[in-house]
Amino acid sequence: MKQVLQSARTGEIEVAEVPVPRTLPGCVLVRVSTSLVSAGTERAASEFASKNLLQKAQSRPDLVRDVFNKVRRDGILSAVSAVRGRLDQPLELGYSSAGTVVEVGSDVVDIRPGDRVACAGAGVAVHAEFACVPRLLVARIPSSEFSFDHAAFTTVGAVAIHGVRTAEAKLGELVAVIGLGLLGQLTVQILNAAGCRVIGMDLVPERAQLAARMGALAVTSSEEEFRDLCLRHSSANGADSVLITAETSSSQPVNLAASISRDRGIVVAVGTVGMELRRKLYYEKEIDFRISRSCGPGRYDVAFEQKGRDYPIGHVRWTETRNMEAFLQLLADGKLDLEPLVSHRYEIENATDAYDLITGKTARPYLGVLIQYLSETSESTQSRSLKLVSRTNRIPQAVRVGLLGAGNFAQSVLIPAIKRSPATELVSVCASTGARSRACASKLGFASCTTDEEEIYADPAINTVVIATRHHLHAAQVLRALESGKHVFCEKPLCLTEDELLRIEHAYARTAGKSCLTVGFNRRYAAMVRGMKAFVTKSGGPFTMHYRVNAGPLPADHWINDPEQGGGRILGEMCHFVDLLSFLCGATPAVVQARGLASPGGQDVVASIEFEDGSLGTISYLCNGDRTFSKERVEVFGGGCVAVLDDFRRLELVRHGKKQSFHSRLRQDKGHAAGWHAFAECIRMGGPSPISFDEIVASTRATIRIADALCSGQPMDVHHCINNFSEPLVS
């Protein structure tokens, strides 16, 4: 299918051929007929992407600070790699469209294939022939009598409706609208439908005149005349409410709004405007200043938008979904006239012309800019796979990789490490969106890309599946890959529950050693860790080990913190540290206990581990520290020696008063490349797995027990099996 993408590095717009997205649970797949180009939001994003690195840095000093902090902590090469990884990701443009449902995902019961719908949401209601959209970001079109062209305005219409609701505009009130672009024009018509009297102002006379034709009581392009009109039509009291639908960095609109408002009036910022309010203007009238947040309640709430957890109508009457439905109903009732707002229509093949228009390259006026798609698509445009290169000369005994997941870690760390290993072929990559899978394949050299993971399992050219998806998917994907007879490299964690772990143990046993399975416990392969291990092994154990992790805070809504997707930071991240301590002492965990402390950045956890050989380990996982400080520090004491590893960049070994020091200034080595090489050699040459399956299970189960111990407050026996499974995780 065709999709409009923008380079985050250069700002260049392209219409690319990408695979059709797969239909995710709780979502619907829509064949798009029309999408609306946002003259405000998309123009701003396009202008930012077009800036060079210096200009980007000047616009976002907060990101520059983050980069410098990463340089100090991880080294300049690691920081450069992370920045490049971000800039190489394509931007999927668009957030308002309309079309026909062709597939529905699991858990969707009230939308059916064939339904005509409007779609909302940046990154989902994209400019593409097909879009996978969460259920609560689609609204069924109530009538077949109006076109998809008009339904494509629904997202912006919902923004206007929520602005009107935020202003509490009532029947018969005088409402002023500052800014008569597309959002302002829709706001004028919605206010008219609500029985309000509207005064409009825009610096462009043609837009003011259009608002007059659309039903505004009076319009002007002059601020002085605007003040006079508001006083004249309000018996000199001023407007009951003012909606600012302009887009400008100037604070003039918010202060103009105060000057025309009545005593104790309401001013609502709907558009993006400067916010330097003159206190005297607002204070003397005790004006209520409000900011309208996009389409309404539910916006930016992951549980609502992505998981489909609607708000009860008795508690929240107008969510963003219901605002979308209200806009469509106004259209169906003939209360809105949108055709005069359409200034340009472009076919998808010519979508770049639309961006030349809104960014001012063509110097032509515009208002509503639509992208249109063929109503019927060929079988080739509906494919979930795309072949990029043809490879006929295959390397004998190669490790032929199919990648599940194309996130930043996979693209910037994992696959570059895999590529450095000899006799490795990158066959195909699978991601949920076609844009991401194609970008990853093109950047890293995969022969093909897909959005259907079944094609990875079924492809006979692939003998090894690399899993780098979100944590809740790992167990099912490991089981499916083993069932398909593939070797499996699973980025940590292996799974999130005891039940899943037991299923994996049984599935691995059924392979009878034919499939190699490992987890990305890369730290044990780092060069400095190997030196540390050799040093302490000469002294003999048992050991006392301290592992301090300055993890830093994550946003509360980050997916790792989501117990359903990430499993939380203990299950998602602490397994790394459990494995490394097990590797250093050469024994598996026997008993664990944990205590936690709530902090502003998350939960600080101190876990204690007793190992089978008598060694003791303590892991302090801390979220409340300064992120510019080193992230990880490991100390091992025993046999008359001390070994200290600081952030994989400095190693100190002390015995008999003699100290050896090793430094790495440019880049951390956390063992990703060496870990993959060891796994690949196991596949190519046979022999034992570089990490035994029993070790993987022990570290995974110990991590699950740490999470259990944190809840119970009691020590937990790692060997005691808690759960029993009955139903298979995959069919």
mmCIF file of C-alpha atoms in Angstrom, residues 25-161:
data_model
loop_
_atom_site.group_PDB
_atom_site.id
_atom_site.type_symbol
_atom_site.label_atom_id
_atom_site.label_comp_id
_atom_site.label_asym_id
_atom_site.label_seq_id
_atom_site.Cartn_x
_atom_site.Cartn_y
_atom_site.Cartn_z
ATOM 1 C CA PRO A 25 -6.555 -6.843 19.165
ATOM 2 C CA GLY A 26 -9.059 -4.146 20.055
ATOM 3 C CA CYS A 27 -8.546 -2.413 16.692
ATOM 4 C CA VAL A 28 -10.157 -2.255 13.264
ATOM 5 C CA LEU A 29 -8.461 -2.236 9.875
ATOM 6 C CA VAL A 30 -9.841 0.546 7.692
ATOM 7 C CA ARG A 31 -9.494 0.980 3.940
ATOM 8 C CA VAL A 32 -9.068 4.748 3.864
ATOM 9 C CA SER A 33 -10.992 6.784 1.299
ATOM 10 C CA THR A 34 -10.028 10.321 2.378
ATOM 11 C CA SER A 35 -7.701 11.865 4.945
ATOM 12 C CA LEU A 36 -7.383 15.492 6.037
ATOM 13 C CA VAL A 37 -4.030 17.270 6.123
ATOM 14 C CA SER A 38 -3.735 19.359 9.281
ATOM 15 C CA ALA A 39 -2.500 22.777 8.246
ATOM 16 C CA GLY A 40 -1.457 23.526 11.820
ATOM 17 C CA THR A 41 -0.134 20.371 13.483
ATOM 18 C CA GLU A 42 1.403 18.776 10.402
ATOM 19 C CA ARG A 43 2.924 22.006 9.147
ATOM 20 C CA ALA A 44 4.618 22.546 12.517
ATOM 21 C CA ALA A 45 5.939 18.961 12.536
ATOM 22 C CA SER A 46 7.159 19.294 8.955
ATOM 23 C CA GLU A 47 8.939 22.566 9.680
ATOM 24 C CA PHE A 48 10.687 21.087 12.728
ATOM 25 C CA ALA A 49 11.813 17.979 10.827
ATOM 26 C CA SER A 50 13.204 20.194 8.041
ATOM 27 C CA LYS A 51 15.568 21.987 10.421
ATOM 28 C CA ASN A 52 19.224 21.011 10.567
ATOM 29 C CA LEU A 53 20.688 19.503 13.745
ATOM 30 C CA LEU A 54 21.746 22.892 15.149
ATOM 31 C CA GLN A 55 18.288 24.360 14.576
ATOM 32 C CA LYS A 56 16.654 21.295 16.117
ATOM 33 C CA ALA A 57 18.928 21.685 19.142
ATOM 34 C CA GLN A 58 17.999 25.355 19.498
ATOM 35 C CA SER A 59 14.307 24.448 19.372
ATOM 36 C CA ARG A 60 14.606 21.597 21.919
ATOM 37 C CA PRO A 61 17.280 22.417 24.511
ATOM 38 C CA ASP A 62 15.794 19.766 26.810
ATOM 39 C CA LEU A 63 16.768 17.039 24.350
ATOM 40 C CA VAL A 64 20.269 18.490 24.010
ATOM 41 C CA ARG A 65 20.733 18.172 27.782
ATOM 42 C CA ASP A 66 19.639 14.531 27.588
ATOM 43 C CA VAL A 67 22.238 13.855 24.874
ATOM 44 C CA PHE A 68 25.073 15.449 26.870
ATOM 45 C CA ASN A 69 24.071 13.462 29.939
ATOM 46 C CA LYS A 70 24.179 10.254 27.894
ATOM 47 C CA VAL A 71 27.636 11.172 26.561
ATOM 48 C CA ARG A 72 28.942 11.582 30.113
ATOM 49 C CA ARG A 73 27.383 8.354 31.322
ATOM 50 C CA ASP A 74 27.642 5.970 28.335
ATOM 51 C CA GLY A 75 30.327 7.472 26.076
ATOM 52 C CA ILE A 76 30.150 9.545 22.927
ATOM 53 C CA LEU A 77 29.751 6.646 20.481
ATOM 54 C CA SER A 78 26.798 5.218 22.401
ATOM 55 C CA ALA A 79 25.155 8.651 22.487
ATOM 56 C CA VAL A 80 25.705 9.217 18.754
ATOM 57 C CA SER A 81 24.223 5.791 17.992
ATOM 58 C CA ALA A 82 21.107 6.585 20.059
ATOM 59 C CA VAL A 83 20.584 9.966 18.354
ATOM 60 C CA ARG A 84 21.004 8.458 14.897
ATOM 61 C CA GLY A 85 18.529 5.731 15.775
ATOM 62 C CA ARG A 86 15.878 8.306 16.650
ATOM 63 C CA LEU A 87 16.479 10.375 13.534
ATOM 64 C CA ASP A 88 16.285 7.323 11.273
ATOM 65 C CA GLN A 89 12.688 6.577 12.286
ATOM 66 C CA PRO A 90 10.130 7.754 9.694
ATOM 67 C CA LEU A 91 7.284 9.957 10.875
ATOM 68 C CA GLU A 92 3.838 8.609 10.004
ATOM 69 C CA LEU A 93 1.830 11.709 9.156
ATOM 70 C CA GLY A 94 -1.901 12.264 9.529
ATOM 71 C CA TYR A 95 -4.499 12.043 12.278
ATOM 72 C CA SER A 96 -7.954 12.485 10.704
ATOM 73 C CA SER A 97 -9.441 10.195 8.059
ATOM 74 C CA ALA A 98 -12.493 8.258 6.942
ATOM 75 C CA GLY A 99 -13.049 4.965 5.177
ATOM 76 C CA THR A 100 -14.533 1.464 5.302
ATOM 77 C CA VAL A 101 -13.773 -1.245 7.853
ATOM 78 C CA VAL A 102 -12.334 -4.381 6.230
ATOM 79 C CA GLU A 103 -11.271 -6.365 9.338
ATOM 80 C CA VAL A 104 -11.941 -6.234 13.068
ATOM 81 C CA GLY A 105 -9.606 -7.419 15.792
ATOM 82 C CA SER A 106 -10.466 -9.541 18.789
ATOM 83 C CA ASP A 107 -12.559 -7.846 21.504
ATOM 84 C CA VAL A 108 -14.289 -5.575 18.957
ATOM 85 C CA VAL A 109 -17.981 -6.510 18.942
ATOM 86 C CA ASP A 110 -19.846 -3.360 17.870
ATOM 87 C CA ILE A 111 -18.050 -2.603 14.587
ATOM 88 C CA ARG A 112 -18.274 -4.910 11.566
ATOM 89 C CA PRO A 113 -16.544 -5.177 8.196
ATOM 90 C CA GLY A 114 -18.322 -2.910 5.749
ATOM 91 C CA ASP A 115 -19.079 -0.189 8.315
ATOM 92 C CA ARG A 116 -18.226 3.348 7.198
ATOM 93 C CA VAL A 117 -16.212 5.112 9.897
ATOM 94 C CA ALA A 118 -14.266 8.231 10.730
ATOM 95 C CA CYS A 119 -10.855 7.756 12.372
ATOM 96 C CA ALA A 120 -8.749 9.854 14.741
ATOM 97 C CA GLY A 121 -5.321 9.736 16.324
ATOM 98 C CA ALA A 122 -1.783 10.766 15.419
ATOM 99 C CA GLY A 123 0.190 7.751 14.242
ATOM 100 C CA VAL A 124 -2.952 5.642 13.623
ATOM 101 C CA ALA A 125 -5.367 7.640 11.411
ATOM 102 C CA VAL A 126 -2.472 8.126 9.022
ATOM 103 C CA HIS A 127 -2.259 9.172 5.385
ATOM 104 C CA ALA A 128 -2.249 5.634 3.989
ATOM 105 C CA GLU A 129 -4.439 3.313 1.964
ATOM 106 C CA PHE A 130 -5.033 1.183 5.064
ATOM 107 C CA ALA A 131 -4.895 2.063 8.756
ATOM 108 C CA CYS A 132 -5.174 -0.019 11.938
ATOM 109 C CA VAL A 133 -7.113 2.117 14.418
ATOM 110 C CA PRO A 134 -8.078 1.377 18.061
ATOM 111 C CA ARG A 135 -11.825 0.938 18.541
ATOM 112 C CA LEU A 136 -12.405 4.084 20.620
ATOM 113 C CA LEU A 137 -10.663 6.194 17.971
ATOM 114 C CA VAL A 138 -13.238 5.320 15.321
ATOM 115 C CA ALA A 139 -16.823 6.517 15.073
ATOM 116 C CA ARG A 140 -19.443 4.969 12.825
ATOM 117 C CA ILE A 141 -20.783 7.331 10.153
ATOM 118 C CA PRO A 142 -24.553 7.516 10.807
ATOM 119 C CA SER A 143 -25.627 8.180 7.232
ATOM 120 C CA SER A 144 -24.501 6.968 3.822
ATOM 121 C CA GLU A 145 -25.674 10.211 2.222
ATOM 122 C CA PHE A 146 -22.615 12.341 2.871
ATOM 123 C CA SER A 147 -19.162 11.710 1.503
ATOM 124 C CA PHE A 148 -15.977 10.406 3.079
ATOM 125 C CA ASP A 149 -14.470 13.790 2.170
ATOM 126 C CA HIS A 150 -16.637 15.464 4.793
ATOM 127 C CA ALA A 151 -16.285 12.655 7.350
ATOM 128 C CA ALA A 152 -12.506 13.096 7.133
ATOM 129 C CA PHE A 153 -12.937 16.393 9.033
ATOM 130 C CA THR A 154 -14.202 14.544 12.120
ATOM 131 C CA THR A 155 -11.067 14.745 14.284
ATOM 132 C CA VAL A 156 -10.722 18.498 13.818
ATOM 133 C CA GLY A 157 -14.483 18.795 14.292
ATOM 134 C CA ALA A 158 -14.229 16.946 17.608
ATOM 135 C CA VAL A 159 -11.475 19.355 18.678
ATOM 136 C CA ALA A 160 -13.810 22.266 17.877
ATOM 137 C CA ILE A 161 -16.721 20.644 19.731
#
